[in-house]
């Protein structure tokens, strides 16, 4: 096929079919049982695990800054523990800083560029600007904090002073944890952490941790009188403990001995759940069970939303916390985290007629809060190759309300599920059918291998490939162990599997050039499934083309959804009125609801409100778990992004590649903002985070997206299906062009949705 043979008026269409499966012809919220026995945590004392904020909310602000501490308290569970890493100035003042060197966390190197020194610290030569070389007054008067992890916001750098220990104690956090990492080093230089603690009389200090046995023993009696818990910290197993000269791995063999001077232990999380070379979880160690047997609490460190961890967690930080507290075998007694709200929502307990927690203990499929739908994008395509049987099955297992099938056509007229007509990115077609690559400018600007140029048998011979949207820019692979798992499904098989969903596609191009009528194929499939004649299932059809939606107008069970892939900043009434002629719902991009500039949420549009005024439902797409795709305002947490769109913007459904994350949020009692409860998962407020930064450090304002124009909603009629056996297959010469404002390059799918059952989404190419 040659590009020159294709008329410019050939159109790409996308439409979705959504099915609502009604129970007894209505949707009723399941009732919560009147009472169930309280669930007991598998911690040492049966209480909920502690959330320990390392330097406050250090995932956003510089560690232990006033802003980091304030935000941690205001966004986390009521029993939050604030952790301060103790460092000592030359005049014996205690500071909260992550390291004995100032250069990675402050502006010291720009103020004193020639003041580097080298010290031997536990047998290693370290070079830098050391805290103990400066007086407290010099640091407080000249030095300011910077973010010490470069992937995190830098707009707060140089604006916040270093905090003294007394500063953090002065805000009266619910609990306070002092980490003393380098007592032996400071003692060599005539500075004593123990003497400093005694000067404070241990007041307000709930925990003190250290990797040095000698230090913990030296303050044992003082801590006992102050009722301060002492925690022994394990370092790398091969590192040497300064007091005994033993490796930490050797000390681990006799946990009972630790009980003599400490009430708990702090370990890197891989002491408990280690990773194999492929970044998947190994079986859990017995460390927690052994420590609990010895009467020791166990705290785990190394948690952050923006660390790449095991593929088992599917880039969902809440899933990692739950692995440590809700695995059915044991629970750690607390987390050390840079993102305390995420840890809080994973474990925060509450009572709503029964003992429940925000995200943990969700066994038994709790009812969802509210009416928002969880709609998949190519099934659970964040975990399996999209549009395969395994992706759909995983979505069903994860509790999706709707699964989707983007419908494409093979050369021999078989309708099947696939995200786009071009199969190069999602299969190994380039290795087998490179000679079939061709150019179709109406579909995409680059060459591709298109489904309509291959028979179904040829397509079946290909291996699916999981798509990782950020693998090139950020190296974020998805579930490589299953990167080629599953098989593609025909439309017939998909309907048999779920009896509901949607498809996307280039219906006009196929109709006019290939003699393949995708719209007719979908209609036929639905008719054969009797979905156009039943009353217990409601069908939704989505398209970016009003002519496609019009072709389904005469079927009463169908609700039509207009897909608007253009970014819009407003929905004026004339545009909404025009939409109402063709559709009862819209599918909008995330950026049409919240405006983002340099990973900060800068504003919120009124598009949802305007659509709702016109009685038009709103779905938002596409949500992903990778933190690189999530604004800082959402705490690099997909759950907060869900809360922002569902509870904050009021959308009627979310289209996601990770339905397990969305389902877990909607089943959480903490997602219900109408109840009086100790903790809730709150939506982000656009612009709030930026307001903390100095004006000159803020990103430049971006121009608002244009409003939706009423004329952009209207599309010309579909051309007839060509008879390729008796004509050249050209489209009618005077067919008007497809609306330029509705994107035609991305495919979302003809979709079927279901409530309290399974929905199916179809896409037609």
XYZ file of C-alpha atoms in Angstrom:
765
model
C 0.000 0.000 0.000
C 1.408 3.397 -1.012
C 0.807 6.571 0.962
C -0.013 8.463 -2.208
C -3.035 6.269 -2.882
C -4.785 7.375 0.296
C -7.060 10.398 0.120
C -6.582 13.138 2.705
C -10.197 12.847 3.759
C -9.720 9.285 5.064
C -10.581 9.438 8.756
C -9.422 7.757 11.934
C -12.130 6.944 14.438
C -12.131 5.694 17.953
C -15.094 4.470 19.829
C -15.845 2.536 22.937
C -18.672 0.341 24.101
C -19.355 0.284 27.804
C -21.641 -2.184 29.468
C -23.109 -1.713 32.894
C -24.175 -5.011 34.385
C -27.034 -4.339 36.749
C -27.916 -6.643 39.572
C -31.705 -7.046 39.637
C -31.873 -4.143 37.159
C -30.392 -1.655 39.599
C -27.134 -0.734 41.285
C -27.164 -0.911 45.056
C -24.221 -0.404 47.376
C -23.430 -3.583 49.303
C -24.077 -3.262 52.991
C -21.250 -3.495 55.483
C -21.767 -6.236 58.048
C -23.094 -4.977 61.354
C -20.042 -6.163 63.252
C -16.997 -8.319 62.782
C -14.202 -9.213 65.176
C -11.421 -6.644 65.303
C -8.384 -7.548 63.239
C -5.158 -7.726 65.196
C -1.925 -6.517 63.706
C 0.905 -9.045 63.644
C 3.275 -6.581 65.288
C 5.040 -7.438 68.541
C 2.343 -5.806 70.685
C -0.616 -6.123 68.293
C -0.784 -2.351 67.770
C -0.701 -0.597 64.403
C 2.759 -0.111 62.889
C 4.408 3.260 63.469
C 4.941 5.770 60.680
C 8.359 7.365 61.154
C 9.031 10.416 58.968
C 12.731 10.647 58.117
C 13.461 14.337 58.358
C 9.779 15.165 58.081
C 8.357 15.068 54.545
C 11.843 14.780 53.029
C 10.429 13.356 49.806
C 9.401 16.908 48.899
C 11.254 19.412 51.074
C 14.862 19.494 52.283
C 15.316 17.078 55.170
C 14.246 18.357 58.606
C 13.340 21.804 57.284
C 10.422 23.523 58.976
C 8.289 22.978 55.867
C 9.159 19.263 55.752
C 8.213 18.837 59.394
C 4.995 20.852 59.172
C 3.760 19.052 56.050
C 4.550 15.644 57.550
C 2.411 16.385 60.596
C -0.481 17.870 58.625
C -0.721 15.056 56.054
C 0.054 11.949 58.094
C -1.610 9.754 60.691
C -2.176 11.227 64.172
C 0.515 9.105 65.807
C 3.322 10.195 63.478
C 6.916 9.861 64.700
C 9.360 12.543 63.514
C 12.933 11.357 62.935
C 15.961 13.623 63.208
C 19.479 12.506 62.268
C 21.693 14.068 64.958
C 24.863 15.902 63.921
C 27.089 17.954 66.254
C 28.618 21.397 65.697
C 32.067 22.308 67.026
C 30.407 23.994 70.016
C 28.233 20.989 70.880
C 24.885 22.033 69.382
C 22.742 19.286 67.943
C 21.465 19.710 64.380
C 19.061 17.653 62.286
C 20.987 16.735 59.131
C 21.264 13.518 57.158
C 25.063 13.219 57.220
C 28.150 14.304 59.120
C 29.050 16.286 55.999
C 27.145 19.406 55.059
C 27.861 19.543 51.338
C 25.114 17.242 50.019
C 22.290 18.818 52.023
C 23.213 22.511 52.358
C 24.730 25.476 50.500
C 28.003 25.202 52.472
C 30.224 24.503 49.460
C 29.232 27.740 47.716
C 29.874 29.784 50.870
C 33.213 28.239 51.786
C 34.508 26.700 48.534
C 38.017 26.020 49.845
C 37.081 24.601 53.236
C 36.957 20.901 52.367
C 38.622 18.540 54.806
C 39.293 14.832 55.008
C 38.539 12.716 58.082
C 38.829 9.034 58.745
C 35.356 7.778 59.650
C 35.129 4.163 60.779
C 38.255 3.274 58.832
C 37.353 5.125 55.618
C 38.680 8.466 54.413
C 35.788 10.852 53.782
C 36.190 14.244 52.134
C 33.806 17.165 52.476
C 32.535 19.976 54.639
C 32.010 18.463 58.101
C 29.494 19.787 60.616
C 31.970 19.583 63.496
C 34.223 22.183 61.813
C 31.631 24.941 62.167
C 29.947 26.687 65.064
C 26.197 26.657 65.332
C 26.087 30.406 64.780
C 28.034 30.120 61.509
C 25.647 27.497 60.200
C 22.454 29.211 61.341
C 23.561 32.616 60.013
C 24.963 31.572 56.627
C 23.939 28.091 55.548
C 20.596 27.019 54.098
C 19.212 23.639 53.114
C 18.978 21.952 49.712
C 17.254 18.784 48.562
C 19.839 16.008 48.671
C 18.139 13.681 46.166
C 18.352 15.185 42.712
C 15.127 13.702 41.293
C 13.130 15.612 43.915
C 12.014 19.281 43.789
C 14.891 21.732 43.779
C 12.791 24.931 43.848
C 12.981 25.034 47.655
C 16.806 24.944 47.702
C 18.585 27.756 49.493
C 15.442 29.085 51.149
C 15.189 27.219 54.466
C 17.545 27.285 57.467
C 19.068 24.262 59.142
C 17.018 23.035 62.100
C 18.412 22.427 65.559
C 17.086 19.427 67.472
C 15.336 21.853 69.812
C 13.567 23.434 66.809
C 11.972 20.137 65.874
C 11.109 19.302 69.471
C 9.557 22.753 69.740
C 6.810 21.960 67.225
C 5.745 19.136 69.564
C 5.474 16.243 67.127
C 3.325 13.366 68.427
C 6.500 11.296 68.826
C 10.175 12.075 68.258
C 12.992 9.765 67.120
C 16.642 10.798 67.390
C 19.071 8.827 65.232
C 22.681 8.925 66.477
C 24.851 7.522 63.687
C 28.395 8.662 64.529
C 28.916 8.850 68.286
C 32.332 7.155 68.173
C 33.526 9.610 65.513
C 32.310 12.594 67.508
C 33.893 11.202 70.676
C 37.251 11.120 68.879
C 36.833 14.875 68.413
C 35.733 15.543 71.975
C 32.036 15.878 71.243
C 29.548 13.704 73.119
C 26.067 12.843 71.901
C 25.333 11.324 75.310
C 26.230 14.568 77.096
C 24.064 16.519 74.672
C 21.097 14.225 75.346
C 21.563 14.602 79.080
C 21.510 18.375 78.639
C 18.071 17.920 77.076
C 17.132 15.541 79.902
C 15.754 13.242 77.173
C 12.562 15.309 77.276
C 10.209 14.718 74.361
C 12.383 11.976 72.875
C 10.394 8.776 72.268
C 13.085 6.762 70.455
C 16.854 6.876 70.193
C 18.569 4.654 67.637
C 22.192 3.958 66.907
C 24.321 1.369 65.104
C 26.806 1.533 68.024
C 26.232 -0.858 70.904
C 28.539 1.074 73.232
C 26.587 4.286 72.848
C 23.224 2.621 73.538
C 24.613 0.963 76.652
C 26.074 4.269 77.869
C 22.661 5.967 77.930
C 20.640 2.965 79.058
C 19.822 4.143 82.579
C 18.978 7.675 81.424
C 16.671 6.325 78.720
C 14.988 3.977 81.175
C 14.200 6.832 83.563
C 12.866 8.971 80.683
C 10.878 6.043 79.225
C 12.726 6.487 75.940
C 12.960 3.380 73.767
C 16.438 2.419 72.561
C 16.694 0.914 69.074
C 19.763 -0.885 67.739
C 20.335 -0.155 64.053
C 21.745 -2.805 61.741
C 23.937 -1.602 58.902
C 25.079 -3.586 55.880
C 25.606 -7.203 56.995
C 29.319 -7.037 56.122
C 29.944 -3.710 57.867
C 31.718 -3.674 61.242
C 29.972 -2.575 64.437
C 32.401 -0.109 66.137
C 32.079 -1.329 69.745
C 32.444 -5.074 69.308
C 34.388 -5.169 66.045
C 31.939 -7.801 64.787
C 30.074 -7.821 61.510
C 26.393 -6.972 61.764
C 25.646 -10.342 60.168
C 27.316 -12.027 63.135
C 25.414 -9.897 65.662
C 22.184 -10.870 63.914
C 22.744 -14.485 64.934
C 22.120 -13.624 68.587
C 19.155 -11.255 68.674
C 18.369 -12.207 72.258
C 21.578 -10.475 73.353
C 20.318 -7.187 71.896
C 17.316 -7.300 74.207
C 19.675 -6.592 77.115
C 20.263 -3.001 75.970
C 17.516 -2.213 73.415
C 13.797 -2.723 72.999
C 13.879 -2.908 69.228
C 15.963 -3.069 66.070
C 16.075 -0.997 62.900
C 17.064 -2.758 59.680
C 17.220 -1.934 55.969
C 14.108 -3.400 54.375
C 16.074 -5.990 52.387
C 16.928 -7.736 55.650
C 13.270 -8.792 55.530
C 12.322 -8.939 51.858
C 15.447 -9.160 49.708
C 15.424 -8.817 45.916
C 16.905 -11.222 43.408
C 19.100 -10.128 40.486
C 16.004 -9.515 38.327
C 14.455 -7.163 40.920
C 11.760 -9.541 42.125
C 11.125 -10.431 45.754
C 12.822 -13.432 47.264
C 10.947 -15.388 49.949
C 10.764 -13.459 53.215
C 13.512 -14.006 55.733
C 12.743 -15.081 59.294
C 14.199 -11.864 60.705
C 10.910 -10.378 61.964
C 9.756 -13.642 63.507
C 13.157 -14.180 65.151
C 13.244 -10.640 66.546
C 9.677 -10.847 67.856
C 10.534 -14.143 69.485
C 13.376 -12.344 71.263
C 10.959 -9.630 72.393
C 12.305 -6.980 70.001
C 10.275 -4.581 67.911
C 11.329 -4.375 64.259
C 11.490 -1.130 62.299
C 12.338 -1.161 58.584
C 14.048 1.661 56.681
C 14.523 2.620 53.053
C 10.952 3.476 52.022
C 10.233 6.226 49.498
C 7.712 6.697 46.696
C 10.398 7.707 44.212
C 12.718 4.738 44.635
C 12.575 1.977 42.042
C 11.989 -1.226 43.968
C 10.645 -4.689 43.191
C 8.533 -5.288 40.095
C 6.192 -7.168 42.431
C 4.859 -3.795 43.599
C 3.931 -2.539 40.095
C 5.290 0.930 40.964
C 2.643 1.318 43.676
C 4.365 2.449 46.900
C 1.342 1.441 48.986
C 1.765 -2.133 47.773
C 5.281 -2.182 49.223
C 4.149 -1.021 52.649
C 1.373 -3.606 52.642
C 3.903 -6.315 51.824
C 5.570 -5.573 55.155
C 2.442 -5.328 57.324
C -0.372 -7.241 55.640
C 1.178 -10.445 54.320
C -0.639 -12.775 56.729
C 2.590 -13.996 58.356
C 4.132 -11.047 60.188
C 4.172 -7.276 60.406
C 7.014 -4.906 61.058
C 6.442 -2.534 63.968
C 7.124 0.594 61.930
C 8.526 2.186 58.758
C 11.177 4.839 58.260
C 9.899 6.743 55.229
C 10.484 9.909 53.225
C 6.765 10.032 52.298
C 4.810 9.657 55.557
C 1.308 10.208 54.062
C 1.691 7.119 51.863
C 2.725 4.974 54.813
C -0.133 6.448 56.843
C -2.790 5.591 54.279
C -1.435 2.043 54.056
C -1.876 1.306 57.748
C -3.945 3.993 59.454
C -6.646 2.318 61.501
C -10.190 3.515 61.810
C -13.566 2.203 62.876
C -16.641 2.305 60.650
C -19.001 -0.139 62.303
C -16.045 -2.466 62.403
C -12.294 -2.361 62.652
C -10.903 -1.309 59.293
C -7.704 0.247 58.055
C -7.135 2.519 55.106
C -5.568 0.083 52.661
C -4.567 -2.992 54.632
C -6.809 -5.905 55.652
C -8.850 -5.624 52.440
C -9.336 -9.356 52.137
C -12.821 -10.336 51.076
C -13.494 -7.545 48.569
C -14.803 -4.658 50.633
C -17.466 -2.508 48.931
C -16.235 0.521 47.036
C -16.865 4.001 48.386
C -18.813 6.199 45.970
C -19.774 5.579 42.355
C -16.563 6.224 40.415
C -15.748 3.465 37.952
C -12.386 1.736 37.550
C -11.905 1.314 33.802
C -8.868 -0.400 32.359
C -6.633 0.752 29.535
C -5.880 -2.409 27.542
C -6.622 -4.519 30.602
C -4.082 -4.506 33.424
C -1.471 -3.403 30.890
C 0.896 -2.187 33.586
C 1.538 -5.801 34.546
C 1.002 -7.838 31.366
C 1.125 -7.108 27.641
C -1.952 -5.046 26.852
C -5.079 -6.553 25.332
C -4.016 -10.113 26.130
C -6.014 -12.739 27.956
C -3.688 -12.432 30.976
C -4.060 -8.629 31.127
C -7.842 -8.979 31.126
C -7.867 -11.751 33.698
C -5.578 -9.735 35.984
C -7.899 -6.737 35.651
C -10.865 -8.865 36.662
C -8.933 -10.302 39.595
C -7.976 -6.765 40.642
C -11.615 -5.692 40.831
C -11.915 -3.495 37.735
C -15.448 -2.388 36.966
C -14.728 -2.265 33.262
C -12.231 -3.956 30.982
C -11.533 -2.574 27.527
C -10.873 -4.020 24.095
C -9.466 -1.733 21.431
C -10.789 -3.400 18.309
C -8.614 -3.781 15.228
C -9.182 -5.709 12.007
C -6.945 -8.290 10.387
C -6.482 -8.541 6.633
C -8.977 -11.390 6.482
C -11.616 -9.467 8.425
C -11.166 -10.846 11.964
C -11.930 -8.278 14.668
C -9.536 -8.573 17.606
C -8.327 -6.601 20.635
C -5.210 -4.470 20.253
C -4.313 -0.935 21.289
C -3.589 0.361 17.781
C -3.552 -0.676 14.148
C 0.258 -0.484 14.210
C 1.535 -3.599 15.973
C 5.274 -2.862 15.944
C 5.529 -1.577 19.552
C 3.445 -4.296 21.168
C 4.625 -7.403 19.311
C 7.775 -8.854 17.754
C 6.440 -8.063 14.272
C 9.606 -6.180 13.285
C 11.614 -9.391 13.433
C 9.135 -11.350 11.319
C 7.259 -8.976 9.045
C 9.635 -6.053 8.506
C 8.950 -6.245 4.766
C 5.288 -5.412 5.466
C 6.155 -2.030 6.998
C 4.371 0.783 5.210
C 3.349 4.406 5.551
C -0.216 5.459 6.372
C -0.072 9.219 7.073
C -3.748 9.284 8.049
C -2.925 7.036 10.998
C 0.567 8.120 12.039
C 3.563 10.075 10.692
C 5.965 7.119 10.884
C 6.042 3.783 9.111
C 4.393 0.838 10.810
C 3.294 -2.745 10.412
C -0.486 -2.595 10.426
C -2.935 -5.255 11.515
C -5.027 -4.849 8.381
C -2.041 -5.986 6.288
C -1.666 -9.279 8.214
C -3.994 -12.249 8.434
C -5.276 -13.353 11.809
C -3.099 -16.471 11.572
C -0.047 -14.264 11.065
C -1.026 -12.057 14.004
C -1.493 -15.129 16.198
C 2.074 -16.194 15.375
C 3.472 -13.025 16.991
C 4.579 -12.637 20.599
C 2.920 -9.833 22.597
C 5.292 -7.311 24.185
C 4.499 -5.304 27.289
C 4.627 -1.557 26.689
C 6.591 0.556 29.156
C 5.834 4.226 28.404
C 8.834 5.460 30.381
C 11.409 2.787 29.565
C 13.298 5.072 27.184
C 13.200 8.333 29.152
C 13.597 6.923 32.633
C 14.415 3.236 32.377
C 11.113 2.207 33.965
C 10.527 -1.299 32.720
C 7.290 -3.097 33.479
C 7.187 -6.656 34.779
C 9.935 -8.059 32.516
C 9.276 -11.611 33.704
C 5.970 -11.469 31.809
C 6.946 -9.131 28.983
C 5.823 -11.650 26.317
C 3.101 -13.448 28.285
C -0.458 -14.010 27.117
C -2.213 -14.111 23.767
C -4.379 -11.662 21.860
C -8.122 -12.214 21.832
C -10.665 -11.966 19.044
C -13.646 -9.749 19.615
C -15.829 -12.839 19.835
C -13.578 -14.360 22.513
C -13.466 -11.072 24.376
C -17.251 -10.804 24.434
C -17.428 -14.372 25.592
C -14.917 -13.573 28.336
C -16.636 -10.504 29.684
C -19.819 -9.644 27.751
C -19.073 -5.971 27.820
C -16.378 -3.391 26.863
C -15.028 -1.101 24.088
C -12.970 -0.694 20.932
C -10.987 2.043 19.168
C -10.008 2.359 15.577
C -9.592 3.835 12.181
C -13.088 2.925 11.049
C -13.291 5.424 8.195
C -9.935 4.456 6.714
C -10.700 0.758 6.874
C -14.182 1.290 5.508
C -13.056 3.362 2.553
C -9.741 1.690 1.680
C -9.683 -1.876 2.911
C -13.287 -2.939 2.739
C -13.212 -3.692 6.445
C -16.195 -2.323 8.343
C -15.131 -2.178 11.994
C -18.287 -0.388 13.087
C -20.343 -3.109 11.437
C -18.136 -5.785 13.008
C -18.706 -4.356 16.461
C -22.434 -4.006 15.881
C -22.565 -7.595 14.677
C -20.598 -8.842 17.659
C -22.866 -7.055 20.095
C -25.981 -8.276 18.327
C -24.738 -11.860 18.320
C -24.096 -11.487 22.038
C -27.676 -10.139 22.443
C -26.291 -7.083 24.213
C -28.494 -4.834 22.096
C -31.667 -6.537 23.283
C -31.198 -7.095 27.004
C -32.283 -4.850 29.878
C -29.880 -5.901 32.632
C -26.756 -4.591 30.887
C -26.181 -1.025 29.862
C -23.799 -0.486 26.945
C -21.561 2.576 26.519
C -20.011 3.348 23.145
C -17.062 5.705 22.999
C -15.627 7.431 19.958
C -13.751 10.579 19.080
C -16.118 10.922 16.110
C -19.704 12.119 16.368
C -20.685 10.204 13.220
C -19.753 6.921 14.890
C -21.779 7.811 17.957
C -24.704 8.771 15.762
C -24.688 5.332 14.160
C -25.470 3.833 17.589
C -28.148 6.367 18.524
C -31.080 4.101 17.675
C -30.113 1.364 20.143
C -31.717 2.244 23.511
C -29.371 0.259 25.805
C -26.340 2.154 24.511
C -24.881 5.229 26.210
C -22.487 7.192 24.030
C -19.137 8.613 25.189
C -17.216 11.280 23.262
C -13.430 10.976 23.533
C -11.679 14.359 23.552
C -7.943 13.850 23.261
C -7.187 17.529 22.798
C -6.210 19.456 25.932
C -9.014 21.845 26.803
C -9.159 24.512 29.486
C -12.883 25.169 29.529
C -16.178 23.721 28.315
C -18.492 26.583 27.320
C -22.211 25.895 27.303
C -22.540 25.828 23.477
C -19.903 23.092 23.338
C -21.602 21.124 26.077
C -24.940 21.473 24.313
C -23.383 20.164 21.097
C -21.919 17.187 22.935
C -25.354 16.375 24.339
C -26.630 15.860 20.777
C -24.168 13.006 20.313
C -23.105 11.664 23.703
C -24.008 11.292 27.357
C -20.405 11.233 28.629
C -16.893 12.379 27.754
C -13.422 10.917 28.178
C -10.865 13.657 28.949
C -7.115 13.849 29.325
C -5.686 14.431 32.800
C -4.252 17.753 31.634
C -7.754 18.985 30.783
C -8.608 18.814 34.501
C -5.383 19.805 36.274
C -2.682 21.942 34.665
C 0.902 20.789 35.279
C 4.129 22.763 34.839
C 7.508 21.121 35.474
C 5.834 18.394 37.557
C 3.915 20.881 39.729
C 0.137 21.215 39.682
C -0.442 24.874 38.942
C -4.195 25.039 38.530
C -7.525 23.304 38.168
C -10.011 23.806 35.340
C -13.780 23.905 35.674
C -14.327 21.414 32.843
C -15.815 18.704 35.073
C -18.249 21.149 36.667
C -19.358 22.474 33.270
C -19.876 18.954 31.919
C -21.833 17.949 34.997
C -24.059 21.022 34.652
C -25.010 19.630 31.267
C -25.649 16.194 32.801
C -22.609 14.738 31.021
C -20.477 12.197 32.885
C -16.677 12.600 32.856
C -13.987 9.918 32.686
C -10.276 10.799 32.910
C -7.392 8.987 31.228
C -4.777 7.555 31.339
C -3.558 6.974 34.917
C -0.262 5.178 35.514
C 1.669 4.226 38.654
C 5.210 5.241 37.674
C 6.142 8.206 39.855
C 7.783 9.945 36.908
C 4.268 10.498 35.500
C 2.813 11.883 38.751
C 3.013 15.506 39.890
C 4.977 16.395 43.019
C 1.724 17.759 44.469
C 0.370 14.200 44.430
C 3.375 13.126 46.554
C 4.643 10.874 43.723
C 1.816 8.603 44.852
C -0.770 7.170 42.426
C -3.286 6.907 45.275
C -3.175 10.662 45.912
C -3.567 11.278 42.186
C -6.673 9.072 42.243
C -8.016 11.004 45.223
C -7.402 14.279 43.409
C -9.345 13.273 40.302
C -12.119 11.354 42.080
C -12.663 13.250 45.336
C -11.166 16.567 44.238
C -12.351 16.941 40.645
C -15.400 14.699 40.960
C -14.860 12.539 37.882
C -17.225 9.634 37.296
C -14.489 7.154 36.445
C -10.762 6.691 35.905
C -9.094 4.865 33.026
C -5.957 3.188 34.328
C -3.296 0.658 33.434
C -3.072 -0.443 37.080
C -6.642 -1.242 38.207
C -5.472 -2.843 41.472
C -4.277 0.545 42.744
C -7.544 2.287 41.876
C -9.688 -0.478 43.337
C -7.711 -0.489 46.583
C -8.212 3.262 46.951
C -11.954 3.110 46.297
C -12.383 0.273 48.794
C -10.556 2.225 51.477
C -12.707 3.828 54.182
C -10.162 6.661 54.093
C -11.378 7.616 50.604
C -14.714 8.712 52.087
C -14.358 12.418 52.863
C -17.928 12.690 54.134
C -17.232 10.767 57.334
C -15.683 12.089 60.514
C -12.582 9.948 60.890
C -9.042 10.335 62.242
C -7.377 10.078 58.831
C -8.486 10.558 55.243
C -6.755 10.342 51.869
C -7.121 13.938 50.733
C -6.960 15.319 47.186
C -4.095 17.646 46.354
C -4.745 21.365 46.149
C -3.279 22.761 42.930
C -0.758 25.515 43.572
C -0.407 24.875 47.304
C 3.030 23.295 47.051
C 4.371 25.941 44.682
C 3.255 28.707 47.033
C 5.934 27.638 49.525
C 8.745 28.354 47.052
C 10.186 31.782 46.440
C 8.561 33.518 43.474
C 11.775 33.608 41.486
C 12.243 29.839 41.910
C 8.797 28.900 40.624
C 8.412 27.564 37.081
C 7.100 29.995 34.488
C 3.339 30.275 34.159
C 1.907 28.315 31.259
C -0.750 29.600 28.920
C -4.176 28.109 29.579
C -5.429 25.485 27.157
C -8.081 26.743 24.736
C -11.766 26.128 25.451
C -13.587 23.397 23.596
C -15.216 24.825 20.479
C -18.659 23.551 19.514
C -17.574 23.036 15.908
C -14.849 20.670 17.080
C -17.506 18.230 18.250
C -19.100 17.774 14.809
C -17.701 15.247 12.315
C -18.768 14.283 8.780
C -20.639 11.059 8.019
C -18.729 7.822 7.668
C -17.925 6.738 4.096
C -19.423 3.457 2.902
C -17.465 0.222 3.146
C -15.626 -0.309 -0.115
C -16.149 -3.404 -2.234
C -12.505 -4.196 -2.869
C -13.427 -6.865 -5.342
C -15.116 -4.430 -7.760
C -13.630 -0.988 -7.105
C -10.366 0.707 -6.341
C -11.511 1.259 -2.782
C -11.273 5.011 -2.897
C -13.371 7.107 -0.564
C -16.018 9.481 -1.925
C -14.124 12.407 -3.467
C -15.979 15.137 -1.587
C -15.967 13.685 1.947
C -15.078 16.534 4.341
C -12.028 16.166 6.586
C -12.188 14.756 10.102
C -12.410 17.299 12.907
C -8.904 18.587 13.530
C -9.362 19.235 17.216
C -10.131 15.676 18.216
C -6.870 13.763 18.217
C -6.636 10.904 15.747
C -3.247 9.379 16.461
C -3.760 7.697 19.838
C -6.126 4.815 20.322
C -7.999 4.213 23.547
C -10.559 1.678 22.493
C -14.173 0.780 22.049
C -14.992 0.161 25.669
C -17.462 -1.804 27.717
C -17.936 -0.933 31.396
C -19.584 -2.832 34.224
C -20.736 -1.966 37.720
C -20.565 -4.645 40.420
C -19.681 -7.096 37.692
C -17.438 -7.007 34.662
C -17.454 -4.373 31.969
C -15.847 -4.673 28.559
C -14.318 -1.876 26.492
C -13.916 -2.142 22.693
C -11.824 0.019 20.379
C -12.224 0.034 16.629
C -9.406 0.855 14.216
